[in-house]
Amino acid sequence: MHSLKKIYSRRIPAFTLPELVIGLLLMAILFGVIATVYMILSRQSAHYFAGNRFFTDYYITKKLLQRDFEKARTVKLDPERNQIILQTKTGNALKTTVYQLDTAFIVRTEPGRADTLRPGAGIAAQRNVNDSTPLLATLKLRHRYREQYFYTYLQKRYARADILNDSIQTVP
Protein backbone atom coordinates (compact mmCIF):
# COMPACT_ATOMS: atom_id res chain seq x y z
CA MET A 1 0.00 0.00 0.00
CA HIS A 2 2.87 2.25 0.77
CA SER A 3 4.20 1.83 -2.75
CA LEU A 4 0.87 2.89 -4.30
CA LYS A 5 0.84 6.03 -2.22
CA LYS A 6 4.32 6.80 -3.45
CA ILE A 7 3.23 6.43 -7.10
CA TYR A 8 0.17 8.68 -6.72
CA SER A 9 1.95 11.34 -4.76
CA ARG A 10 4.71 11.75 -7.31
CA ARG A 11 4.19 14.78 -9.56
CA ILE A 12 4.01 14.09 -13.29
CA PRO A 13 4.83 17.11 -15.54
CA ALA A 14 1.66 17.74 -17.57
CA PHE A 15 -0.84 20.44 -18.51
CA THR A 16 -3.79 21.18 -16.34
CA LEU A 17 -7.33 21.18 -17.69
CA PRO A 18 -7.66 25.02 -17.80
CA GLU A 19 -4.37 25.26 -19.71
CA LEU A 20 -5.62 22.74 -22.29
CA VAL A 21 -8.94 24.58 -22.72
CA ILE A 22 -7.16 27.91 -23.24
CA GLY A 23 -4.80 26.30 -25.77
CA LEU A 24 -7.69 24.80 -27.73
CA LEU A 25 -9.53 28.12 -27.65
CA LEU A 26 -6.51 29.98 -29.08
CA MET A 27 -6.09 27.37 -31.81
CA ALA A 28 -9.79 27.64 -32.75
CA ILE A 29 -9.48 31.44 -33.05
CA LEU A 30 -6.33 31.06 -35.18
CA PHE A 31 -8.01 28.53 -37.52
CA GLY A 32 -11.06 30.80 -37.82
CA VAL A 33 -8.88 33.74 -38.89
CA ILE A 34 -6.96 31.58 -41.37
CA ALA A 35 -10.19 30.19 -42.89
CA THR A 36 -11.65 33.69 -43.27
CA VAL A 37 -8.52 35.01 -45.00
CA TYR A 38 -8.47 31.96 -47.29
CA MET A 39 -12.13 32.47 -48.31
CA ILE A 40 -11.57 36.18 -49.03
CA LEU A 41 -8.48 35.48 -51.15
CA SER A 42 -10.12 32.63 -53.06
CA ARG A 43 -13.12 34.87 -53.95
CA GLN A 44 -10.83 37.66 -55.11
CA SER A 45 -8.71 35.31 -57.21
CA ALA A 46 -11.80 33.75 -58.81
CA HIS A 47 -13.06 37.23 -59.74
CA TYR A 48 -9.63 38.18 -61.13
CA PHE A 49 -9.34 34.99 -63.19
CA ALA A 50 -12.87 35.41 -64.58
CA GLY A 51 -12.03 38.89 -65.89
CA ASN A 52 -8.64 37.80 -67.11
CA ARG A 53 -10.12 34.78 -68.92
CA PHE A 54 -12.21 37.07 -71.14
CA PHE A 55 -9.21 39.15 -72.19
CA THR A 56 -7.08 36.06 -72.79
CA ASP A 57 -9.79 34.50 -74.96
CA TYR A 58 -10.30 37.83 -76.77
CA TYR A 59 -6.59 38.11 -77.53
CA ILE A 60 -6.37 34.53 -78.84
CA THR A 61 -9.46 34.99 -81.04
CA LYS A 62 -8.18 38.31 -82.37
CA LYS A 63 -4.72 36.94 -83.24
CA LEU A 64 -6.20 33.87 -84.95
CA LEU A 65 -8.58 36.00 -87.03
CA GLN A 66 -5.79 38.38 -88.02
CA ARG A 67 -3.47 35.54 -88.99
CA ASP A 68 -6.14 33.82 -91.09
CA PHE A 69 -7.08 37.12 -92.74
CA GLU A 70 -3.47 37.79 -93.72
CA LYS A 71 -2.90 34.28 -95.08
CA ALA A 72 -6.19 34.06 -96.98
CA ARG A 73 -6.27 34.56 -100.69
CA THR A 74 -9.93 35.63 -100.69
CA VAL A 75 -12.22 36.77 -97.88
CA LYS A 76 -15.99 36.78 -98.39
CA LEU A 77 -19.11 37.16 -96.28
CA ASP A 78 -22.18 34.99 -96.71
CA PRO A 79 -25.46 36.78 -97.60
CA GLU A 80 -26.81 36.46 -94.05
CA ARG A 81 -23.68 38.16 -92.62
CA ASN A 82 -22.98 35.51 -90.02
CA GLN A 83 -20.18 33.59 -91.76
CA ILE A 84 -16.75 34.73 -92.88
CA ILE A 85 -15.40 32.50 -95.65
CA LEU A 86 -11.63 32.50 -96.16
CA GLN A 87 -9.91 30.66 -98.98
CA THR A 88 -6.20 29.93 -98.76
CA LYS A 89 -4.14 28.37 -101.50
CA THR A 90 -1.71 25.72 -100.29
CA GLY A 91 0.20 24.29 -103.22
CA ASN A 92 -2.39 23.52 -105.90
CA ALA A 93 -5.27 22.99 -103.47
CA LEU A 94 -7.66 25.60 -102.13
CA LYS A 95 -8.34 25.31 -98.40
CA THR A 96 -11.54 26.92 -97.07
CA THR A 97 -11.81 28.19 -93.50
CA VAL A 98 -15.22 29.30 -92.26
CA TYR A 99 -15.89 31.45 -89.20
CA GLN A 100 -19.48 31.08 -87.94
CA LEU A 101 -20.27 34.17 -85.85
CA ASP A 102 -22.55 34.15 -82.82
CA THR A 103 -22.87 36.52 -79.86
CA ALA A 104 -21.64 33.88 -77.39
CA PHE A 105 -18.91 32.16 -79.42
CA ILE A 106 -17.25 31.82 -82.83
CA VAL A 107 -16.92 28.44 -84.54
CA ARG A 108 -13.84 28.15 -86.78
CA THR A 109 -14.16 25.28 -89.25
CA GLU A 110 -11.34 23.94 -91.38
CA PRO A 111 -11.29 20.70 -93.36
CA GLY A 112 -11.29 17.96 -90.72
CA ARG A 113 -11.30 20.31 -87.72
CA ALA A 114 -13.63 22.65 -85.82
CA ASP A 115 -12.67 25.02 -82.99
CA THR A 116 -14.86 27.04 -80.67
CA LEU A 117 -13.50 30.48 -79.87
CA ARG A 118 -14.66 32.91 -77.22
CA PRO A 119 -15.85 35.62 -76.94
CA GLY A 120 -18.52 35.72 -79.59
CA ALA A 121 -18.77 38.50 -82.13
CA GLY A 122 -21.07 40.21 -84.52
CA ILE A 123 -20.28 42.21 -87.63
CA ALA A 124 -20.35 45.92 -86.86
CA ALA A 125 -19.15 47.20 -90.26
CA GLN A 126 -17.72 45.94 -93.52
CA ARG A 127 -16.22 47.37 -96.68
CA ASN A 128 -15.82 45.49 -99.94
CA VAL A 129 -12.96 45.99 -102.39
CA ASN A 130 -15.42 47.41 -104.91
CA ASP A 131 -19.06 47.03 -105.87
CA SER A 132 -18.48 44.37 -108.49
CA THR A 133 -16.75 41.76 -106.27
CA PRO A 134 -17.89 40.31 -102.95
CA LEU A 135 -14.32 40.39 -101.57
CA LEU A 136 -13.95 42.06 -98.19
CA ALA A 137 -11.31 44.75 -97.73
CA THR A 138 -12.04 45.61 -94.09
CA LEU A 139 -14.20 44.06 -91.43
CA LYS A 140 -15.10 45.39 -87.99
CA LEU A 141 -16.23 42.81 -85.43
CA ARG A 142 -17.91 43.74 -82.15
CA HIS A 143 -17.32 41.68 -78.99
CA ARG A 144 -19.19 42.25 -75.74
CA TYR A 145 -17.85 41.92 -72.22
CA ARG A 146 -20.34 42.73 -69.49
CA GLU A 147 -21.65 46.12 -70.60
CA GLN A 148 -18.64 47.13 -72.72
CA TYR A 149 -17.95 46.55 -76.39
CA PHE A 150 -14.56 45.72 -77.87
CA TYR A 151 -13.83 45.95 -81.57
CA THR A 152 -11.55 43.91 -83.76
CA TYR A 153 -10.50 45.52 -87.02
CA LEU A 154 -9.44 43.17 -89.80
CA GLN A 155 -7.97 44.35 -93.07
CA LYS A 156 -7.08 42.42 -96.20
CA ARG A 157 -4.91 43.65 -99.05
CA TYR A 158 -5.37 41.72 -102.27
CA ALA A 159 -2.98 41.13 -105.11
CA ARG A 160 -4.34 42.18 -108.52
CA ALA A 161 -4.29 38.58 -109.70
CA ASP A 162 -6.54 37.51 -106.78
CA ILE A 163 -9.10 40.23 -107.56
CA LEU A 164 -9.03 39.35 -111.26
CA ASN A 165 -9.37 35.60 -110.57
CA ASP A 166 -12.30 36.18 -108.24
CA SER A 167 -14.09 38.48 -110.66
CA ILE A 168 -13.68 35.87 -113.41
CA GLN A 169 -15.06 33.12 -111.13
CA THR A 170 -18.06 35.14 -109.89
CA VAL A 171 -19.24 36.27 -113.34
CA PRO A 172 -21.59 33.55 -114.76
PDB file of C-alpha atoms in Angstrom:
ATOM      1  CA  MET A   1       0.000   0.000   0.000  1.00  0.00           C
ATOM      2  CA  HIS A   2       2.873   2.248   0.771  1.00  0.00           C
ATOM      3  CA  SER A   3       4.201   1.825  -2.751  1.00  0.00           C
ATOM      4  CA  LEU A   4       0.870   2.892  -4.298  1.00  0.00           C
ATOM      5  CA  LYS A   5       0.838   6.033  -2.217  1.00  0.00           C
ATOM      6  CA  LYS A   6       4.319   6.804  -3.451  1.00  0.00           C
ATOM      7  CA  ILE A   7       3.232   6.431  -7.097  1.00  0.00           C
ATOM      8  CA  TYR A   8       0.172   8.685  -6.725  1.00  0.00           C
ATOM      9  CA  SER A   9       1.947  11.336  -4.758  1.00  0.00           C
ATOM     10  CA  ARG A  10       4.705  11.750  -7.308  1.00  0.00           C
ATOM     11  CA  ARG A  11       4.193  14.782  -9.556  1.00  0.00           C
ATOM     12  CA  ILE A  12       4.015  14.092 -13.287  1.00  0.00           C
ATOM     13  CA  PRO A  13       4.833  17.110 -15.536  1.00  0.00           C
ATOM     14  CA  ALA A  14       1.656  17.740 -17.567  1.00  0.00           C
ATOM     15  CA  PHE A  15      -0.842  20.442 -18.514  1.00  0.00           C
ATOM     16  CA  THR A  16      -3.791  21.177 -16.338  1.00  0.00           C
ATOM     17  CA  LEU A  17      -7.325  21.180 -17.685  1.00  0.00           C
ATOM     18  CA  PRO A  18      -7.659  25.021 -17.796  1.00  0.00           C
ATOM     19  CA  GLU A  19      -4.367  25.256 -19.710  1.00  0.00           C
ATOM     20  CA  LEU A  20      -5.616  22.737 -22.291  1.00  0.00           C
ATOM     21  CA  VAL A  21      -8.938  24.576 -22.720  1.00  0.00           C
ATOM     22  CA  ILE A  22      -7.157  27.909 -23.240  1.00  0.00           C
ATOM     23  CA  GLY A  23      -4.796  26.305 -25.766  1.00  0.00           C
ATOM     24  CA  LEU A  24      -7.689  24.802 -27.732  1.00  0.00           C
ATOM     25  CA  LEU A  25      -9.535  28.120 -27.654  1.00  0.00           C
ATOM     26  CA  LEU A  26      -6.512  29.982 -29.076  1.00  0.00           C
ATOM     27  CA  MET A  27      -6.091  27.365 -31.810  1.00  0.00           C
ATOM     28  CA  ALA A  28      -9.787  27.636 -32.749  1.00  0.00           C
ATOM     29  CA  ILE A  29      -9.485  31.436 -33.046  1.00  0.00           C
ATOM     30  CA  LEU A  30      -6.329  31.059 -35.175  1.00  0.00           C
ATOM     31  CA  PHE A  31      -8.006  28.529 -37.516  1.00  0.00           C
ATOM     32  CA  GLY A  32     -11.063  30.801 -37.819  1.00  0.00           C
ATOM     33  CA  VAL A  33      -8.882  33.740 -38.894  1.00  0.00           C
ATOM     34  CA  ILE A  34      -6.959  31.584 -41.375  1.00  0.00           C
ATOM     35  CA  ALA A  35     -10.189  30.186 -42.889  1.00  0.00           C
ATOM     36  CA  THR A  36     -11.652  33.692 -43.274  1.00  0.00           C
ATOM     37  CA  VAL A  37      -8.517  35.012 -44.997  1.00  0.00           C
ATOM     38  CA  TYR A  38      -8.473  31.964 -47.294  1.00  0.00           C
ATOM     39  CA  MET A  39     -12.127  32.469 -48.310  1.00  0.00           C
ATOM     40  CA  ILE A  40     -11.570  36.176 -49.034  1.00  0.00           C
ATOM     41  CA  LEU A  41      -8.480  35.477 -51.147  1.00  0.00           C
ATOM     42  CA  SER A  42     -10.125  32.632 -53.063  1.00  0.00           C
ATOM     43  CA  ARG A  43     -13.118  34.867 -53.946  1.00  0.00           C
ATOM     44  CA  GLN A  44     -10.834  37.655 -55.115  1.00  0.00           C
ATOM     45  CA  SER A  45      -8.705  35.314 -57.212  1.00  0.00           C
ATOM     46  CA  ALA A  46     -11.799  33.748 -58.806  1.00  0.00           C
ATOM     47  CA  HIS A  47     -13.057  37.231 -59.742  1.00  0.00           C
ATOM     48  CA  TYR A  48      -9.631  38.184 -61.126  1.00  0.00           C
ATOM     49  CA  PHE A  49      -9.344  34.992 -63.190  1.00  0.00           C
ATOM     50  CA  ALA A  50     -12.868  35.405 -64.584  1.00  0.00           C
ATOM     51  CA  GLY A  51     -12.031  38.894 -65.890  1.00  0.00           C
ATOM     52  CA  ASN A  52      -8.637  37.801 -67.110  1.00  0.00           C
ATOM     53  CA  ARG A  53     -10.122  34.781 -68.916  1.00  0.00           C
ATOM     54  CA  PHE A  54     -12.206  37.070 -71.143  1.00  0.00           C
ATOM     55  CA  PHE A  55      -9.213  39.147 -72.191  1.00  0.00           C
ATOM     56  CA  THR A  56      -7.077  36.055 -72.785  1.00  0.00           C
ATOM     57  CA  ASP A  57      -9.793  34.502 -74.964  1.00  0.00           C
ATOM     58  CA  TYR A  58     -10.304  37.830 -76.766  1.00  0.00           C
ATOM     59  CA  TYR A  59      -6.587  38.110 -77.525  1.00  0.00           C
ATOM     60  CA  ILE A  60      -6.369  34.529 -78.842  1.00  0.00           C
ATOM     61  CA  THR A  61      -9.465  34.993 -81.043  1.00  0.00           C
ATOM     62  CA  LYS A  62      -8.183  38.314 -82.374  1.00  0.00           C
ATOM     63  CA  LYS A  63      -4.722  36.944 -83.237  1.00  0.00           C
ATOM     64  CA  LEU A  64      -6.200  33.870 -84.948  1.00  0.00           C
ATOM     65  CA  LEU A  65      -8.585  36.002 -87.029  1.00  0.00           C
ATOM     66  CA  GLN A  66      -5.789  38.383 -88.020  1.00  0.00           C
ATOM     67  CA  ARG A  67      -3.466  35.538 -88.993  1.00  0.00           C
ATOM     68  CA  ASP A  68      -6.140  33.819 -91.091  1.00  0.00           C
ATOM     69  CA  PHE A  69      -7.084  37.125 -92.744  1.00  0.00           C
ATOM     70  CA  GLU A  70      -3.466  37.795 -93.718  1.00  0.00           C
ATOM     71  CA  LYS A  71      -2.898  34.285 -95.077  1.00  0.00           C
ATOM     72  CA  ALA A  72      -6.190  34.061 -96.981  1.00  0.00           C
ATOM     73  CA  ARG A  73      -6.270  34.564-100.692  1.00  0.00           C
ATOM     74  CA  THR A  74      -9.930  35.635-100.692  1.00  0.00           C
ATOM     75  CA  VAL A  75     -12.224  36.769 -97.877  1.00  0.00           C
ATOM     76  CA  LYS A  76     -15.995  36.778 -98.394  1.00  0.00           C
ATOM     77  CA  LEU A  77     -19.107  37.164 -96.282  1.00  0.00           C
ATOM     78  CA  ASP A  78     -22.181  34.989 -96.708  1.00  0.00           C
ATOM     79  CA  PRO A  79     -25.455  36.782 -97.601  1.00  0.00           C
ATOM     80  CA  GLU A  80     -26.808  36.459 -94.054  1.00  0.00           C
ATOM     81  CA  ARG A  81     -23.680  38.156 -92.622  1.00  0.00           C
ATOM     82  CA  ASN A  82     -22.984  35.511 -90.016  1.00  0.00           C
ATOM     83  CA  GLN A  83     -20.179  33.593 -91.757  1.00  0.00           C
ATOM     84  CA  ILE A  84     -16.748  34.727 -92.881  1.00  0.00           C
ATOM     85  CA  ILE A  85     -15.397  32.503 -95.655  1.00  0.00           C
ATOM     86  CA  LEU A  86     -11.628  32.502 -96.160  1.00  0.00           C
ATOM     87  CA  GLN A  87      -9.910  30.659 -98.981  1.00  0.00           C
ATOM     88  CA  THR A  88      -6.202  29.928 -98.762  1.00  0.00           C
ATOM     89  CA  LYS A  89      -4.140  28.373-101.504  1.00  0.00           C
ATOM     90  CA  THR A  90      -1.714  25.719-100.292  1.00  0.00           C
ATOM     91  CA  GLY A  91       0.202  24.286-103.219  1.00  0.00           C
ATOM     92  CA  ASN A  92      -2.386  23.521-105.902  1.00  0.00           C
ATOM     93  CA  ALA A  93      -5.267  22.993-103.465  1.00  0.00           C
ATOM     94  CA  LEU A  94      -7.661  25.598-102.132  1.00  0.00           C
ATOM     95  CA  LYS A  95      -8.342  25.313 -98.403  1.00  0.00           C
ATOM     96  CA  THR A  96     -11.538  26.922 -97.070  1.00  0.00           C
ATOM     97  CA  THR A  97     -11.814  28.186 -93.500  1.00  0.00           C
ATOM     98  CA  VAL A  98     -15.216  29.302 -92.255  1.00  0.00           C
ATOM     99  CA  TYR A  99     -15.890  31.447 -89.200  1.00  0.00           C
ATOM    100  CA  GLN A 100     -19.477  31.078 -87.941  1.00  0.00           C
ATOM    101  CA  LEU A 101     -20.270  34.174 -85.853  1.00  0.00           C
ATOM    102  CA  ASP A 102     -22.548  34.151 -82.824  1.00  0.00           C
ATOM    103  CA  THR A 103     -22.874  36.516 -79.863  1.00  0.00           C
ATOM    104  CA  ALA A 104     -21.645  33.876 -77.393  1.00  0.00           C
ATOM    105  CA  PHE A 105     -18.909  32.163 -79.424  1.00  0.00           C
ATOM    106  CA  ILE A 106     -17.250  31.818 -82.828  1.00  0.00           C
ATOM    107  CA  VAL A 107     -16.916  28.442 -84.535  1.00  0.00           C
ATOM    108  CA  ARG A 108     -13.844  28.152 -86.776  1.00  0.00           C
ATOM    109  CA  THR A 109     -14.161  25.282 -89.246  1.00  0.00           C
ATOM    110  CA  GLU A 110     -11.343  23.938 -91.385  1.00  0.00           C
ATOM    111  CA  PRO A 111     -11.292  20.704 -93.360  1.00  0.00           C
ATOM    112  CA  GLY A 112     -11.291  17.962 -90.720  1.00  0.00           C
ATOM    113  CA  ARG A 113     -11.301  20.315 -87.715  1.00  0.00           C
ATOM    114  CA  ALA A 114     -13.629  22.654 -85.823  1.00  0.00           C
ATOM    115  CA  ASP A 115     -12.673  25.018 -82.993  1.00  0.00           C
ATOM    116  CA  THR A 116     -14.862  27.045 -80.668  1.00  0.00           C
ATOM    117  CA  LEU A 117     -13.503  30.481 -79.867  1.00  0.00           C
ATOM    118  CA  ARG A 118     -14.658  32.911 -77.220  1.00  0.00           C
ATOM    119  CA  PRO A 119     -15.851  35.624 -76.941  1.00  0.00           C
ATOM    120  CA  GLY A 120     -18.522  35.719 -79.591  1.00  0.00           C
ATOM    121  CA  ALA A 121     -18.766  38.500 -82.127  1.00  0.00           C
ATOM    122  CA  GLY A 122     -21.073  40.212 -84.516  1.00  0.00           C
ATOM    123  CA  ILE A 123     -20.281  42.215 -87.625  1.00  0.00           C
ATOM    124  CA  ALA A 124     -20.352  45.925 -86.864  1.00  0.00           C
ATOM    125  CA  ALA A 125     -19.149  47.202 -90.257  1.00  0.00           C
ATOM    126  CA  GLN A 126     -17.715  45.945 -93.522  1.00  0.00           C
ATOM    127  CA  ARG A 127     -16.216  47.372 -96.681  1.00  0.00           C
ATOM    128  CA  ASN A 128     -15.818  45.491 -99.942  1.00  0.00           C
ATOM    129  CA  VAL A 129     -12.962  45.986-102.388  1.00  0.00           C
ATOM    130  CA  ASN A 130     -15.417  47.406-104.911  1.00  0.00           C
ATOM    131  CA  ASP A 131     -19.057  47.035-105.867  1.00  0.00           C
ATOM    132  CA  SER A 132     -18.476  44.369-108.494  1.00  0.00           C
ATOM    133  CA  THR A 133     -16.747  41.764-106.269  1.00  0.00           C
ATOM    134  CA  PRO A 134     -17.890  40.309-102.953  1.00  0.00           C
ATOM    135  CA  LEU A 135     -14.322  40.385-101.569  1.00  0.00           C
ATOM    136  CA  LEU A 136     -13.946  42.062 -98.188  1.00  0.00           C
ATOM    137  CA  ALA A 137     -11.312  44.752 -97.732  1.00  0.00           C
ATOM    138  CA  THR A 138     -12.038  45.609 -94.089  1.00  0.00           C
ATOM    139  CA  LEU A 139     -14.204  44.059 -91.425  1.00  0.00           C
ATOM    140  CA  LYS A 140     -15.099  45.391 -87.986  1.00  0.00           C
ATOM    141  CA  LEU A 141     -16.231  42.806 -85.427  1.00  0.00           C
ATOM    142  CA  ARG A 142     -17.906  43.741 -82.147  1.00  0.00           C
ATOM    143  CA  HIS A 143     -17.319  41.678 -78.986  1.00  0.00           C
ATOM    144  CA  ARG A 144     -19.192  42.246 -75.744  1.00  0.00           C
ATOM    145  CA  TYR A 145     -17.847  41.916 -72.218  1.00  0.00           C
ATOM    146  CA  ARG A 146     -20.343  42.735 -69.485  1.00  0.00           C
ATOM    147  CA  GLU A 147     -21.655  46.122 -70.604  1.00  0.00           C
ATOM    148  CA  GLN A 148     -18.644  47.126 -72.716  1.00  0.00           C
ATOM    149  CA  TYR A 149     -17.955  46.546 -76.392  1.00  0.00           C
ATOM    150  CA  PHE A 150     -14.557  45.718 -77.868  1.00  0.00           C
ATOM    151  CA  TYR A 151     -13.831  45.951 -81.566  1.00  0.00           C
ATOM    152  CA  THR A 152     -11.552  43.911 -83.761  1.00  0.00           C
ATOM    153  CA  TYR A 153     -10.496  45.523 -87.020  1.00  0.00           C
ATOM    154  CA  LEU A 154      -9.445  43.172 -89.796  1.00  0.00           C
ATOM    155  CA  GLN A 155      -7.975  44.347 -93.070  1.00  0.00           C
ATOM    156  CA  LYS A 156      -7.083  42.415 -96.204  1.00  0.00           C
ATOM    157  CA  ARG A 157      -4.907  43.646 -99.047  1.00  0.00           C
ATOM    158  CA  TYR A 158      -5.372  41.722-102.267  1.00  0.00           C
ATOM    159  CA  ALA A 159      -2.981  41.135-105.110  1.00  0.00           C
ATOM    160  CA  ARG A 160      -4.341  42.177-108.523  1.00  0.00           C
ATOM    161  CA  ALA A 161      -4.295  38.585-109.697  1.00  0.00           C
ATOM    162  CA  ASP A 162      -6.544  37.513-106.778  1.00  0.00           C
ATOM    163  CA  ILE A 163      -9.101  40.228-107.565  1.00  0.00           C
ATOM    164  CA  LEU A 164      -9.030  39.353-111.264  1.00  0.00           C
ATOM    165  CA  ASN A 165      -9.371  35.601-110.567  1.00  0.00           C
ATOM    166  CA  ASP A 166     -12.296  36.182-108.240  1.00  0.00           C
ATOM    167  CA  SER A 167     -14.091  38.476-110.656  1.00  0.00           C
ATOM    168  CA  ILE A 168     -13.683  35.870-113.406  1.00  0.00           C
ATOM    169  CA  GLN A 169     -15.063  33.119-111.128  1.00  0.00           C
ATOM    170  CA  THR A 170     -18.062  35.142-109.889  1.00  0.00           C
ATOM    171  CA  VAL A 171     -19.235  36.268-113.338  1.00  0.00           C
ATOM    172  CA  PRO A 172     -21.589  33.549-114.760  1.00  0.00           C
TER     173      PRO A 172
END
